[in-house]
């Protein structure tokens, strides 16, 4: 069994991370009734005997003593991390795996990346190595951060560069939350574009998520549960926005963060539980990323809720697959069904058969446009353990040119500021920051958009079989 380490950076990263660990514990508690420390738990948790003074008193088997998350928490403000340490998850985090400061990065990528990155590099490396030493077979680092702020975008992408330097063989998956068009951080276009260059250069896979999409999904679920025809028959604890506990007072962004946490739970389910068709994390990168820089995967989750009746007719199962390709279920403002697929992965959980998977792929294939050289570009995973409150669920990951409008919009917002050199002085006064950093980042983003444009242009016509070599007889 492999292990993974989660690095949560900045306010957004730590809030999402907090929801992930909470929901992961609930998911394992629903399966692990006897309280035994098993391989499933070991993928993301250490089992520590707190009765000894020894730092490395991990208990590899037997009863659960004290679970500690394989995590590193970074924030240049203390507020969110202190809140976590005073909350119900305080015992899950090792106090030696935290790095905080007090002044914050001031919504400035350069401060997070250049100032705090350099200042804390040695401590970050030391704590990453410590987390790695506790793993028998470290497979992946999950980095969670936002793109619009200073610490998330700046220090988050600095960590990514450190991971490539120190652990070049370990996969780097990034969950990056992109700001909405009405973002209240004026400099968020600068931060996002500067961060994008680092993501393109140093990540293995990036799961871009837009705040607008999360907000739309939350609004849709609220509308359905409060005013929809099916409101009375929906199980409250099955909502993808729910914390899994009835009648709890949730914070404003918890519903949106729970969606991202559920994405990560489904993404890692094959690493944690048994299944007839398990998909390893390295298989995602191997099968879905045909070109190194085009590693941005659009994700969708379904179902968003479960009805109270226990019978699941095939019709509803088929609807789950259809929903995964619909615009309203994407975690990005995108419509993959009307764009070009490079590859697609379906990670299914629960009471679903391989025949259901194959039937739905064959049913959906004619309506999806794949690149001519990868018409069979499907990767499937089947985990037998469903999420809490569900009988089945599906996470779809698409390497699709539909990410292009998001990147074009980001470039447009960047250029509006950059043409006027507005707010540029806040960045240029930081040691090591020059105007060439901005032009390089812009060039990187433009090149990425151009790569997607070329794919769209090359595959705009109907798919035709390549000519075969004629052999003279």
Short mmCIF file of N, CA and C in Angstrom, two decimals, residues 7-11 13-14 72-77 81 97-100 120 123-124 127-128 151 155-156 159:
data_model
loop_
_atom_site.label_atom_id
_atom_site.label_comp_id
_atom_site.label_asym_id
_atom_site.label_seq_id
_atom_site.Cartn_x
_atom_site.Cartn_y
_atom_site.Cartn_z
N UNK A 7 -0.10 18.78 1.35
CA UNK A 7 0.49 20.07 1.73
C UNK A 7 -0.57 21.13 1.48
N UNK A 8 -1.09 21.71 2.54
CA UNK A 8 -2.15 22.71 2.42
C UNK A 8 -1.58 24.09 2.73
N UNK A 9 -1.74 25.01 1.77
CA UNK A 9 -1.04 26.29 1.85
C UNK A 9 -2.05 27.45 1.81
N UNK A 10 -1.88 28.41 2.73
CA UNK A 10 -2.72 29.60 2.74
C UNK A 10 -4.08 29.35 3.36
N UNK A 11 -4.88 30.41 3.43
CA UNK A 11 -6.20 30.32 4.06
C UNK A 11 -7.10 29.32 3.34
N UNK A 13 -6.28 26.90 1.14
CA UNK A 13 -5.73 25.55 1.17
C UNK A 13 -5.97 24.86 2.50
N UNK A 14 -5.82 25.60 3.58
CA UNK A 14 -6.02 25.01 4.90
C UNK A 14 -7.49 24.77 5.22
N UNK A 72 1.23 18.70 5.90
CA UNK A 72 2.03 19.87 6.27
C UNK A 72 1.14 21.09 6.08
N UNK A 73 0.97 21.88 7.15
CA UNK A 73 0.10 23.06 7.12
C UNK A 73 0.97 24.31 7.06
N UNK A 74 0.78 25.12 6.02
CA UNK A 74 1.55 26.35 5.84
C UNK A 74 0.61 27.53 5.70
N UNK A 75 0.85 28.58 6.45
CA UNK A 75 0.12 29.84 6.25
C UNK A 75 0.93 30.97 6.86
N UNK A 76 0.96 32.08 6.18
CA UNK A 76 1.72 33.22 6.68
C UNK A 76 0.87 34.17 7.53
N UNK A 77 -0.35 33.72 7.82
CA UNK A 77 -1.16 34.32 8.88
C UNK A 77 -1.56 33.19 9.81
N UNK A 81 -5.03 28.42 10.78
CA UNK A 81 -4.36 27.28 11.41
C UNK A 81 -4.67 27.23 12.90
N UNK A 97 4.32 19.72 12.40
CA UNK A 97 4.12 19.80 10.95
C UNK A 97 3.38 21.08 10.54
N UNK A 98 3.59 22.14 11.30
CA UNK A 98 2.95 23.43 11.01
C UNK A 98 4.01 24.50 10.83
N UNK A 99 3.79 25.39 9.88
CA UNK A 99 4.63 26.58 9.73
C UNK A 99 3.70 27.78 9.54
N UNK A 100 3.76 28.74 10.44
CA UNK A 100 2.93 29.95 10.32
C UNK A 100 3.77 31.19 10.58
N UNK A 120 11.60 30.48 4.63
CA UNK A 120 11.18 29.24 5.29
C UNK A 120 11.61 27.99 4.53
N UNK A 123 13.07 25.05 6.64
CA UNK A 123 12.07 24.44 7.53
C UNK A 123 11.05 23.63 6.73
N UNK A 124 10.67 24.14 5.56
CA UNK A 124 9.72 23.40 4.71
C UNK A 124 10.33 22.07 4.28
N UNK A 127 10.49 19.56 7.18
CA UNK A 127 9.20 18.97 7.54
C UNK A 127 8.67 18.03 6.45
N UNK A 128 8.97 18.36 5.20
CA UNK A 128 8.60 17.45 4.11
C UNK A 128 9.37 16.14 4.22
N UNK A 151 -0.21 34.18 -0.31
CA UNK A 151 0.42 32.99 0.27
C UNK A 151 0.09 31.75 -0.54
N UNK A 155 3.57 31.10 -2.08
CA UNK A 155 4.24 30.05 -1.30
C UNK A 155 3.81 28.66 -1.78
N UNK A 156 2.55 28.55 -2.24
CA UNK A 156 2.07 27.27 -2.75
C UNK A 156 2.89 26.78 -3.93
N UNK A 159 6.49 25.81 -2.91
CA UNK A 159 6.54 24.44 -2.38
C UNK A 159 6.62 23.43 -3.52
#
